[in-house]
Tab-separated table of C-alpha atoms in Angstrom:
chain	number	residue	atom	x	y	z
A	13	MET	CA	228.316	67.858	21.935
A	14	SER	CA	229.754	64.428	20.915
A	15	ILE	CA	230.444	63.081	17.413
A	16	THR	CA	231.528	59.571	16.679
A	17	ILE	CA	233.378	58.527	13.468
A	18	LEU	CA	233.195	54.829	12.622
A	19	TYR	CA	235.543	53.586	9.936
A	20	THR	CA	236.884	50.635	7.982
A	21	GLY	CA	239.698	50.245	5.458
A	22	ASP	CA	241.355	47.757	3.086
A	23	VAL	CA	238.346	45.455	3.016
A	24	HIS	CA	239.564	44.047	-0.301
A	25	ALA	CA	236.274	42.399	-1.132
A	26	HIS	CA	236.049	40.201	1.944
A	27	ILE	CA	232.259	40.396	1.683
A	28	ASP	CA	231.052	38.303	4.617
A	29	ALA	CA	233.315	40.127	7.077
A	30	PHE	CA	232.357	43.446	5.613
A	31	LEU	CA	228.622	42.733	5.946
A	32	ARG	CA	229.162	41.773	9.605
A	33	ALA	CA	231.252	44.939	10.168
A	34	ALA	CA	228.451	46.971	8.545
A	35	HIS	CA	225.965	45.402	10.955
A	36	VAL	CA	228.182	46.271	13.924
A	37	ALA	CA	228.354	49.841	12.626
A	38	GLN	CA	224.564	49.943	12.255
A	39	VAL	CA	224.133	48.856	15.875
A	40	GLN	CA	226.686	51.400	17.041
A	41	ARG	CA	224.930	54.157	15.064
A	42	TYR	CA	221.530	53.252	16.515
A	43	GLU	CA	222.782	53.253	20.115
A	44	LEU	CA	224.694	56.498	19.706
A	45	ASN	CA	221.897	58.316	17.948
A	46	ALA	CA	219.540	57.231	20.747
A	47	VAL	CA	221.598	59.283	23.202
A	48	GLY	CA	221.902	62.284	20.908
A	49	ARG	CA	225.275	61.674	19.293
A	50	HIS	CA	226.040	62.306	15.627
A	51	VAL	CA	227.647	59.419	13.764
A	52	LEU	CA	229.752	59.310	10.591
A	53	LEU	CA	230.673	56.077	8.792
A	54	LEU	CA	233.705	56.247	6.501
A	55	ASP	CA	235.997	53.912	4.522
A	56	SER	CA	239.668	54.660	3.903
A	57	GLY	CA	239.828	52.913	0.490
A	58	ASP	CA	240.266	49.548	-1.273
A	59	VAL	CA	236.910	48.100	-0.470
A	60	GLU	CA	237.126	46.569	-3.953
A	61	ASP	CA	239.494	43.895	-5.290
A	62	ARG	CA	239.891	42.458	-8.760
A	63	THR	CA	240.333	38.902	-7.422
A	64	LEU	CA	236.573	38.882	-6.610
A	65	LEU	CA	234.540	38.199	-9.744
A	66	GLU	CA	231.731	40.627	-8.870
A	67	SER	CA	234.237	43.372	-8.231
A	68	ASP	CA	236.198	42.633	-11.402
A	69	VAL	CA	233.110	42.508	-13.661
A	70	SER	CA	231.961	45.917	-12.432
A	71	LYS	CA	235.512	47.383	-12.206
A	72	GLY	CA	234.959	47.954	-8.499
A	73	ALA	CA	231.581	49.697	-8.691
A	74	ALA	CA	229.648	46.840	-7.071
A	75	LEU	CA	231.620	47.094	-3.836
A	76	PHE	CA	231.083	50.861	-3.590
A	77	ARG	CA	227.378	50.222	-4.044
A	78	LEU	CA	227.640	47.988	-0.971
A	79	LEU	CA	229.239	50.847	0.942
A	80	LYS	CA	226.383	53.102	0.074
A	81	ALA	CA	223.773	50.431	1.002
A	82	ALA	CA	225.511	50.060	4.369
A	83	GLU	CA	225.097	53.789	4.971
A	84	TYR	CA	228.645	54.927	4.492
A	85	GLN	CA	228.927	58.639	3.866
A	86	ALA	CA	232.261	58.771	1.988
A	87	SER	CA	235.265	56.738	0.901
A	88	ALA	CA	238.871	57.650	0.119
A	89	VAL	CA	240.044	56.665	-3.365
A	90	GLY	CA	242.123	53.545	-3.071
A	91	ASN	CA	244.184	51.812	-5.767
A	92	GLY	CA	242.123	48.673	-6.187
A	93	ALA	CA	240.135	50.076	-9.103
A	94	ALA	CA	241.900	53.280	-10.016
A	95	LEU	CA	245.300	51.672	-10.643
A	96	SER	CA	244.027	48.316	-11.939
A	97	TYR	CA	241.628	49.712	-14.576
A	98	GLY	CA	242.667	53.366	-14.774
A	99	PRO	CA	241.275	56.359	-12.935
A	100	GLN	CA	238.681	56.909	-15.639
A	101	VAL	CA	236.604	54.250	-13.878
A	102	LEU	CA	236.087	56.512	-10.863
A	103	LYS	CA	233.373	58.473	-12.681
A	104	ASP	CA	231.395	55.305	-13.294
A	105	ILE	CA	231.931	54.156	-9.690
A	106	ALA	CA	230.720	57.469	-8.321
A	107	THR	CA	227.620	57.419	-10.618
A	108	ALA	CA	226.732	53.810	-9.856
A	109	SER	CA	227.166	54.085	-6.084
A	110	GLU	CA	226.233	57.749	-5.469
A	111	LEU	CA	228.923	57.678	-2.788
A	112	PRO	CA	231.385	60.621	-2.472
A	113	LEU	CA	234.903	59.524	-3.498
A	114	LEU	CA	237.435	61.810	-1.807
A	115	CYS	CA	240.815	62.532	-3.309
A	116	ALA	CA	242.528	65.897	-3.339
A	117	ASN	CA	245.841	64.785	-4.867
A	118	LEU	CA	244.663	63.062	-8.102
A	119	LEU	CA	244.085	65.769	-10.694
A	120	THR	CA	243.693	66.040	-14.423
A	121	ARG	CA	246.817	66.833	-16.414
A	122	GLY	CA	246.848	70.188	-18.108
A	123	ALA	CA	247.328	73.930	-17.750
A	124	LYS	CA	244.574	74.084	-15.138
A	125	PRO	CA	244.388	70.788	-13.236
A	126	VAL	CA	241.039	69.926	-11.658
A	127	PRO	CA	239.865	66.991	-9.516
A	128	PHE	CA	239.760	63.839	-11.659
A	129	PRO	CA	236.174	63.136	-12.799
A	130	GLY	CA	234.230	61.089	-10.244
A	131	THR	CA	236.211	62.451	-7.278
A	132	ARG	CA	235.995	65.436	-5.027
A	133	PRO	CA	238.881	66.819	-3.001
A	134	ALA	CA	236.884	67.487	0.146
A	135	LEU	CA	233.495	67.067	1.748
A	136	ILE	CA	231.576	68.998	4.367
A	137	ILE	CA	229.229	66.939	6.637
A	138	PRO	CA	226.974	68.909	9.042
A	139	CYS	CA	226.574	67.354	12.460
A	140	GLY	CA	224.039	69.570	14.111
A	141	PRO	CA	225.708	73.004	14.630
A	142	VAL	CA	229.132	71.541	13.950
A	143	TRP	CA	230.508	71.116	10.418
A	144	ILE	CA	233.080	68.428	9.798
A	145	GLY	CA	235.362	68.791	6.829
A	146	LEU	CA	237.014	65.735	5.231
A	147	ILE	CA	240.013	65.872	2.830
A	148	GLY	CA	240.747	62.788	0.767
A	149	LEU	CA	244.223	61.562	-0.179
A	150	THR	CA	245.507	58.540	-2.127
A	151	SER	CA	248.919	56.922	-2.635
A	152	PRO	CA	250.905	58.239	-5.587
A	153	PHE	CA	252.494	54.793	-6.040
A	154	ASN	CA	255.931	56.263	-6.765
A	155	GLY	CA	254.743	58.011	-9.871
A	156	LEU	CA	252.952	55.074	-11.533
A	157	TYR	CA	249.725	57.028	-11.944
A	158	GLU	CA	251.534	59.894	-13.714
A	159	GLN	CA	253.447	57.453	-15.876
A	160	PHE	CA	250.494	55.514	-17.167
A	161	PHE	CA	247.574	57.924	-17.017
A	162	PRO	CA	246.826	61.586	-17.933
A	163	VAL	CA	246.926	62.790	-14.326
A	164	THR	CA	249.090	64.849	-12.080
A	165	MET	CA	249.598	64.192	-8.366
A	166	PRO	CA	250.607	67.249	-6.355
A	167	ASP	CA	252.336	67.058	-2.970
A	168	PRO	CA	249.837	65.733	-0.395
A	169	ALA	CA	250.972	68.154	2.308
A	170	GLU	CA	250.489	71.156	-0.011
A	171	VAL	CA	246.988	70.167	-1.046
A	172	THR	CA	246.048	69.305	2.507
A	173	ARG	CA	247.125	72.769	3.733
A	174	HIS	CA	245.144	74.356	0.950
A	175	HIS	CA	241.943	72.471	1.650
A	176	LEU	CA	242.384	72.744	5.384
A	177	ALA	CA	242.423	76.535	5.096
A	178	SER	CA	239.467	76.502	2.678
A	179	LEU	CA	237.345	74.263	4.866
A	180	ARG	CA	238.090	76.438	7.890
A	181	GLN	CA	237.029	79.508	5.915
A	182	GLN	CA	233.782	77.787	4.943
A	183	GLY	CA	232.978	77.307	8.647
A	184	CYS	CA	234.177	73.813	9.418
A	185	GLN	CA	235.091	73.591	13.100
A	186	ILE	CA	236.518	70.049	12.752
A	187	VAL	CA	238.747	69.078	9.795
A	188	GLY	CA	240.331	65.686	9.182
A	189	VAL	CA	241.894	63.596	6.438
A	190	LEU	CA	240.540	60.354	4.939
A	191	SER	CA	243.707	58.808	3.602
A	192	HIS	CA	244.788	55.887	1.518
A	193	MET	CA	248.453	56.693	1.606
A	194	GLY	CA	249.673	54.248	4.297
A	195	TYR	CA	250.657	54.673	7.944
A	196	ASP	CA	254.163	56.033	7.355
A	197	PHE	CA	252.864	58.651	4.936
A	198	ASP	CA	250.116	59.608	7.405
A	199	VAL	CA	252.700	60.125	10.126
A	200	LYS	CA	254.703	62.353	7.746
A	201	LEU	CA	251.577	64.318	6.845
A	202	ALA	CA	250.764	64.951	10.471
A	203	GLU	CA	254.331	66.141	11.046
A	204	GLU	CA	254.236	68.556	8.112
A	205	VAL	CA	250.667	69.911	8.463
A	206	SER	CA	249.507	71.455	11.718
A	207	GLY	CA	245.871	71.917	12.646
A	208	LEU	CA	244.392	68.603	11.531
A	209	ASP	CA	241.935	67.179	14.037
A	210	PHE	CA	242.367	63.552	12.892
A	211	ILE	CA	243.691	61.284	10.147
A	212	ILE	CA	241.805	58.096	9.299
A	213	GLY	CA	244.077	56.020	7.096
A	214	GLY	CA	244.456	52.842	5.046
A	215	HIS	CA	246.568	51.182	2.351
A	216	SER	CA	249.277	49.779	4.733
A	217	HIS	CA	246.778	47.405	6.442
A	218	THR	CA	247.970	48.743	9.787
A	219	ILE	CA	246.137	47.771	12.976
A	220	LEU	CA	246.149	50.480	15.626
A	221	SER	CA	244.276	49.468	18.801
A	222	GLU	CA	244.352	53.118	19.714
A	223	PRO	CA	245.389	56.146	17.668
A	224	THR	CA	248.983	57.232	17.269
A	225	VAL	CA	249.353	60.930	18.136
A	226	VAL	CA	251.664	63.040	15.946
A	227	ASN	CA	251.744	66.819	16.179
A	228	HIS	CA	248.554	66.703	18.298
A	229	THR	CA	246.767	64.763	15.537
A	230	PRO	CA	245.331	61.323	16.233
A	231	ILE	CA	246.124	58.861	13.401
A	232	CYS	CA	243.659	55.990	13.141
A	233	HIS	CA	243.916	52.674	11.171
A	234	ALA	CA	241.496	49.770	11.438
A	235	GLY	CA	243.542	46.963	9.821
A	236	ASP	CA	242.017	45.081	6.938
A	237	TYR	CA	239.502	42.630	5.512
A	238	GLY	CA	236.622	43.788	7.734
A	239	ASN	CA	238.112	42.319	10.882
A	240	TYR	CA	237.805	45.535	12.832
A	241	LEU	CA	235.551	48.583	12.964
A	242	GLY	CA	237.381	51.683	14.052
A	243	ARG	CA	235.756	54.209	16.378
A	244	LEU	CA	236.893	57.765	17.107
A	245	ASP	CA	234.841	59.781	19.588
A	246	LEU	CA	235.161	63.562	19.413
A	247	LEU	CA	233.969	65.953	22.163
A	248	VAL	CA	233.285	69.413	20.860
A	249	ASP	CA	232.904	72.370	23.279
A	250	ASP	CA	230.353	75.136	23.041
A	251	GLU	CA	232.650	77.281	20.807
A	252	GLY	CA	232.927	74.439	18.290
A	253	ASN	CA	236.479	73.486	19.216
A	254	LEU	CA	237.678	69.929	19.655
A	255	ALA	CA	238.049	69.545	23.415
A	256	ARG	CA	239.198	65.939	23.545
A	257	TRP	CA	238.992	62.651	21.699
A	258	GLN	CA	239.175	58.920	22.333
A	259	GLY	CA	239.801	56.127	19.853
A	260	LYS	CA	239.639	52.334	19.783
A	261	LEU	CA	238.963	49.331	17.597
A	262	ILE	CA	235.903	47.117	17.785
A	263	GLU	CA	236.607	43.520	16.793
A	264	VAL	CA	234.019	42.183	14.332
A	265	PRO	CA	232.824	38.720	15.291
A	266	ALA	CA	233.745	35.872	12.973
A	267	GLU	CA	230.138	34.769	13.055
A	268	GLY	CA	227.063	36.877	13.497
A	269	PRO	CA	224.358	38.962	11.819
A	270	LYS	CA	224.985	40.952	8.655
A	271	HIS	CA	223.730	44.283	7.458
A	272	ILE	CA	220.317	43.376	5.973
A	273	HIS	CA	220.032	45.955	3.182
A	274	ALA	CA	223.636	45.477	2.069
A	275	GLU	CA	223.296	41.712	2.092
A	276	ARG	CA	220.200	41.863	-0.081
A	277	LEU	CA	221.988	44.142	-2.543
A	278	TRP	CA	224.934	41.697	-2.564
A	279	GLU	CA	222.644	38.791	-3.479
A	280	SER	CA	221.269	40.889	-6.337
A	281	ILE	CA	224.786	41.821	-7.501
A	282	GLN	CA	225.809	38.136	-7.511
A	283	GLN	CA	222.774	37.194	-9.643
A	284	ASP	CA	223.333	40.048	-12.096
A	285	THR	CA	226.961	39.103	-12.475
A	286	GLN	CA	226.145	35.467	-13.255
A	287	ASN	CA	223.654	36.583	-15.867
A	288	ARG	CA	226.307	38.817	-17.528
A	289	LEU	CA	228.859	35.989	-17.677
A	290	HIS	CA	226.639	34.030	-20.050
A	291	ASP	CA	226.861	36.723	-22.750
A	292	VAL	CA	228.567	35.300	-25.870
A	293	VAL	CA	231.332	37.571	-27.104
A	294	GLY	CA	232.428	35.419	-30.078
A	295	ASN	CA	233.253	31.937	-31.334
A	296	LEU	CA	236.544	30.048	-31.593
A	297	ALA	CA	237.064	27.752	-34.588
A	298	GLU	CA	239.794	25.638	-32.945
A	299	ASP	CA	241.097	24.907	-29.418
A	300	ALA	CA	243.600	27.444	-28.114
A	301	ASP	CA	246.089	25.946	-25.703
A	302	LEU	CA	248.197	27.819	-23.120
A	303	ALA	CA	251.752	27.029	-22.143
A	304	THR	CA	254.563	28.972	-20.474
A	305	ASP	CA	257.574	27.066	-21.809
A	306	ARG	CA	256.796	27.062	-25.520
A	307	ALA	CA	254.717	28.704	-28.221
A	308	CYS	CA	250.979	28.397	-27.545
A	309	VAL	CA	247.902	29.403	-29.460
A	310	MET	CA	246.300	31.363	-26.623
A	311	GLY	CA	249.429	33.454	-26.179
A	312	GLN	CA	249.697	34.085	-29.853
A	313	THR	CA	246.020	35.103	-29.976
A	314	LEU	CA	246.658	37.727	-27.288
A	315	ALA	CA	249.688	38.969	-29.188
A	316	ASP	CA	247.536	39.146	-32.397
A	317	ALA	CA	244.917	41.134	-30.527
A	318	LEU	CA	247.454	43.631	-29.144
A	319	ARG	CA	249.033	44.030	-32.534
A	320	LEU	CA	245.712	44.739	-34.217
A	321	ARG	CA	244.508	47.151	-31.533
A	322	MET	CA	247.698	49.200	-31.526
A	323	LYS	CA	248.186	49.053	-35.356
A	324	ALA	CA	251.728	47.737	-34.890
A	325	ASP	CA	254.289	45.966	-37.041
A	326	LEU	CA	254.616	43.226	-34.473
A	327	ALA	CA	253.650	42.346	-30.924
A	328	LEU	CA	254.972	40.504	-27.964
A	329	CYS	CA	253.500	39.569	-24.573
A	330	ILE	CA	254.052	37.224	-21.666
A	331	THR	CA	251.761	34.287	-21.147
A	332	GLY	CA	251.473	35.346	-17.513
A	333	HIS	CA	248.546	37.590	-18.437
A	334	LEU	CA	246.520	34.364	-18.987
A	335	HIS	CA	245.501	31.512	-16.629
A	336	GLU	CA	244.266	28.913	-19.085
A	337	GLY	CA	243.358	28.220	-22.694
A	338	LEU	CA	240.028	28.058	-24.467
A	339	CYS	CA	238.095	25.281	-26.127
A	340	ARG	CA	236.565	25.636	-29.585
A	341	GLY	CA	233.003	26.865	-29.722
A	342	PRO	CA	231.210	29.876	-28.185
A	343	VAL	CA	233.334	32.181	-26.021
A	344	THR	CA	231.406	33.864	-23.248
A	345	LEU	CA	232.314	36.807	-21.051
A	346	GLY	CA	232.633	34.257	-18.237
A	347	HIS	CA	235.294	32.421	-20.215
A	348	LEU	CA	237.305	35.625	-20.567
A	349	PHE	CA	237.073	36.383	-16.891
A	350	ALA	CA	238.229	32.836	-16.143
A	351	ILE	CA	241.299	32.998	-18.345
A	352	THR	CA	242.593	36.485	-17.374
A	353	ARG	CA	242.384	38.870	-14.503
A	354	SER	CA	245.365	40.894	-15.732
A	355	PRO	CA	245.056	44.678	-15.211
A	356	ALA	CA	247.705	45.336	-17.897
A	357	ASN	CA	246.954	48.003	-20.539
A	358	PRO	CA	247.888	47.782	-24.189
A	359	ALA	CA	250.882	49.863	-25.131
A	360	LEU	CA	252.994	50.817	-28.158
A	361	ALA	CA	256.661	51.713	-28.515
A	362	ASP	CA	259.071	52.319	-31.340
A	363	LEU	CA	261.970	49.879	-30.850
A	364	THR	CA	265.040	48.878	-32.843
A	365	GLY	CA	265.555	45.390	-34.064
A	366	ALA	CA	268.446	45.082	-31.633
A	367	GLN	CA	266.211	45.993	-28.721
A	368	ILE	CA	263.648	43.460	-29.783
A	369	ILE	CA	266.291	40.671	-30.029
A	370	ARG	CA	267.620	41.606	-26.634
A	371	ALA	CA	264.072	41.449	-25.114
A	372	LEU	CA	263.490	37.975	-26.601
A	373	GLU	CA	266.828	36.785	-25.140
A	374	TYR	CA	265.974	38.258	-21.752
A	375	GLY	CA	262.476	36.729	-21.821
A	376	ALA	CA	263.858	33.280	-22.786
A	377	ASP	CA	266.054	33.147	-19.665
A	378	PRO	CA	264.437	30.518	-17.377
A	379	ILE	CA	265.304	32.698	-14.390
A	380	ILE	CA	262.889	35.302	-15.870
A	381	TRP	CA	260.109	33.273	-17.425
A	382	GLN	CA	259.781	30.806	-14.564
A	383	GLN	CA	259.105	33.565	-11.974
A	384	SER	CA	255.653	33.936	-10.446
A	385	PRO	CA	255.536	37.604	-9.284
A	386	ARG	CA	252.902	38.912	-7.002
A	387	THR	CA	251.588	41.291	-9.638
A	388	LEU	CA	250.567	38.244	-11.723
A	389	ARG	CA	248.808	36.727	-8.698
A	390	GLY	CA	250.984	33.629	-8.754
A	391	THR	CA	250.816	32.928	-12.483
A	392	GLN	CA	254.192	32.068	-14.115
A	393	VAL	CA	255.584	34.806	-16.375
A	394	GLY	CA	256.233	32.500	-19.328
A	395	LEU	CA	258.110	32.966	-22.592
A	396	LEU	CA	257.363	35.994	-24.786
A	397	GLN	CA	254.624	35.047	-27.226
A	398	VAL	CA	254.645	37.031	-30.524
A	399	SER	CA	252.667	38.229	-33.531
A	400	GLY	CA	254.244	39.305	-36.839
A	401	ILE	CA	257.548	37.843	-35.740
A	402	THR	CA	259.078	34.399	-35.268
A	403	TYR	CA	262.159	33.210	-33.451
A	404	GLN	CA	264.085	30.094	-32.611
A	405	LEU	CA	265.383	28.722	-29.342
A	406	ASP	CA	268.020	26.109	-28.606
A	407	GLU	CA	268.216	23.757	-25.644
A	408	PHE	CA	269.723	26.505	-23.540
A	409	TYR	CA	267.018	28.941	-24.512
A	410	HIS	CA	269.320	31.050	-26.699
A	411	VAL	CA	267.538	33.102	-29.344
A	412	SER	CA	268.325	32.917	-33.079
A	413	ASP	CA	266.784	33.310	-36.553
A	414	VAL	CA	264.507	36.211	-35.583
A	415	ARG	CA	262.234	37.145	-38.483
A	416	VAL	CA	259.665	39.932	-38.960
A	417	LEU	CA	256.963	38.895	-41.473
A	418	GLY	CA	259.338	36.257	-42.772
A	419	GLN	CA	262.278	38.579	-43.272
A	420	PRO	CA	265.414	38.591	-41.059
A	421	ILE	CA	265.089	41.295	-38.427
A	422	GLU	CA	267.253	44.370	-39.017
A	423	PRO	CA	269.065	45.394	-35.828
A	424	SER	CA	269.133	49.150	-36.717
A	425	ARG	CA	265.584	49.413	-38.107
A	426	ILE	CA	262.790	50.963	-36.042
A	427	TYR	CA	259.675	48.809	-35.598
A	428	HIS	CA	256.319	49.725	-34.116
A	429	VAL	CA	255.912	47.183	-31.323
A	430	ALA	CA	252.679	46.453	-29.447
A	431	ALA	CA	252.748	44.913	-25.970
A	432	THR	CA	251.410	45.880	-22.548
A	433	ASP	CA	252.751	48.060	-19.747
A	434	TYR	CA	254.064	44.917	-18.128
A	435	GLU	CA	256.593	44.197	-20.925
A	436	LEU	CA	257.426	47.740	-21.927
A	437	VAL	CA	258.094	49.548	-18.671
A	438	PRO	CA	261.885	49.698	-18.100
A	439	GLN	CA	261.629	48.212	-14.574
A	440	ARG	CA	260.631	44.821	-15.904
A	441	GLY	CA	263.941	44.359	-17.689
A	442	TYR	CA	262.793	43.528	-21.227
A	443	PHE	CA	263.590	47.093	-22.390
A	444	PRO	CA	265.718	48.578	-19.554
A	445	GLU	CA	266.867	51.565	-21.525
A	446	LEU	CA	263.460	52.507	-22.925
A	447	ASN	CA	262.249	55.973	-21.956
A	448	ALA	CA	258.874	55.419	-20.265
A	449	GLN	CA	257.689	58.785	-21.597
A	450	SER	CA	258.054	57.449	-25.135
A	451	ILE	CA	255.521	54.677	-24.570
A	452	THR	CA	251.911	55.195	-25.774
A	453	PHE	CA	249.453	53.551	-23.364
A	454	ASP	CA	245.875	52.683	-24.198
A	455	ALA	CA	244.914	53.172	-20.569
A	456	ALA	CA	241.125	52.964	-21.172
A	457	VAL	CA	241.158	49.144	-21.578
A	458	ILE	CA	242.768	46.122	-20.029
A	459	VAL	CA	243.897	42.764	-21.473
A	460	ARG	CA	240.522	41.089	-21.086
A	461	GLU	CA	238.807	43.860	-23.049
A	462	VAL	CA	241.393	43.603	-25.793
A	463	LEU	CA	240.587	39.941	-26.191
A	464	GLN	CA	236.808	40.661	-26.034
A	465	ALA	CA	237.042	43.142	-28.873
A	466	HIS	CA	239.233	40.747	-30.878
A	467	PHE	CA	236.703	37.922	-30.563
A	468	ALA	CA	233.880	40.281	-31.555
A	469	HIS	CA	235.825	41.501	-34.600
A	470	PHE	CA	236.734	38.010	-35.856
A	471	ASN	CA	233.676	35.912	-35.345
A	472	PRO	CA	234.358	33.054	-35.653
A	473	LEU	CA	238.003	33.491	-34.752
A	474	ILE	CA	240.376	31.146	-36.537
A	475	PRO	CA	243.511	31.256	-34.386
A	476	GLY	CA	247.036	31.183	-35.721
A	477	THR	CA	247.935	27.614	-34.895
A	478	ARG	CA	251.306	27.745	-36.666
A	479	LEU	CA	253.699	28.087	-33.751
A	480	ARG	CA	255.923	31.174	-33.864
A	481	ILE	CA	258.584	29.979	-31.418
A	482	THR	CA	260.469	26.945	-32.654
A	483	PHE	CA	263.260	24.906	-31.120
A	484	THR	CA	266.361	23.856	-32.944
A	485	GLU	CA	266.625	20.289	-34.258
A	486	GLN	CA	268.957	19.347	-31.366
A	487	GLU	CA	266.338	20.442	-28.816
A	488	GLN	CA	263.493	18.741	-30.676
A	489	SER	CA	265.390	15.420	-30.656
A	490	THR	CA	266.124	15.390	-26.918
């Protein structure tokens, strides 16, 4: 008998292309079913992307609902939602979409780790008399998940061997991996684990016109953005063994019909999103400006919100979390989505006065604050905005007169400092010697939600318009 697996990956919310790819898959399924073939439709992760409003508002769930409407049977867990908002959103995504989210190497942290809520490590799909087993894997991101969230990520090869044996014992004749680890990791997996019938991968945006064969395992990648639909044909003999396979990519036309049911759902999602954006979350008594090279009211407001949420002595944050300021009057959810798409989580650390002074100096260096790193989606980093603390800059951006609640900062004293993971993780350079394990993360919320709660708590919000970064008289006169 013949089984065909159709697949996409790394769509990243390119909706029009995805809807056309889904239509191509629908036509393929119809034609193959007509001649007696079984068809699976799978995605290798990152269908969602926070740059798309509808995806961001739903924390990725809307895009997984589209997969389900387009008749996909499973998706690997990517990083688009799980890393941006925290893996706790996977449960909501699975509930909203009713789509199996496969991931065997993202487990709860504890004495007895179990699959993270919303995910399942493997899935069995009957195709007539043949059972196909799928094992899901996701990229560990060099330990970032374990650093920020209460998870553990075991070795992918070990968990694959375990589930491969389990699926075989349960009667699966064909077992493959649905991976969001990237092409190089997929190659390594095939080298280390024998007996896999296929690997369908994503994350590296790799285009393979035909599968790469490693250790007798075909590795398949369909590129990105819905430009291609992958196809892997499996011929299974009478004993249920894989006799041979053939793989290729089908180019999705730049113009053409779209999947009707998924397109209708997308139109409904767009309307629902627009309705939500009109919800008023609070009121602002004065305008709140945004600037990267000086103190600004919007930056100070974010610092205030972080400080209050984390119950800290003081707070600091970059302006790069924000895109623009706010005008006085009602503040809607739409306004908050317009001014920030930052995935940063609130965080708390105990720091000495000396460490704080050093961070302010580092952040005042134009080489640092004028950067526009990819993680901020092109937004300039900006000076460190503060709450509960003031400091002075001269014309060369040297820091002086640092005060906490009006009193000179004490270099040896320990202060409770609120910020986000962006400022506190040692890799950023603000606190290079800080032990990441000593940071407390509020991983359940992101910057936008911190602001939303702040506006709801102080309604109307009267922002702190007294600027907390001042320039010396010499700088002011130039």
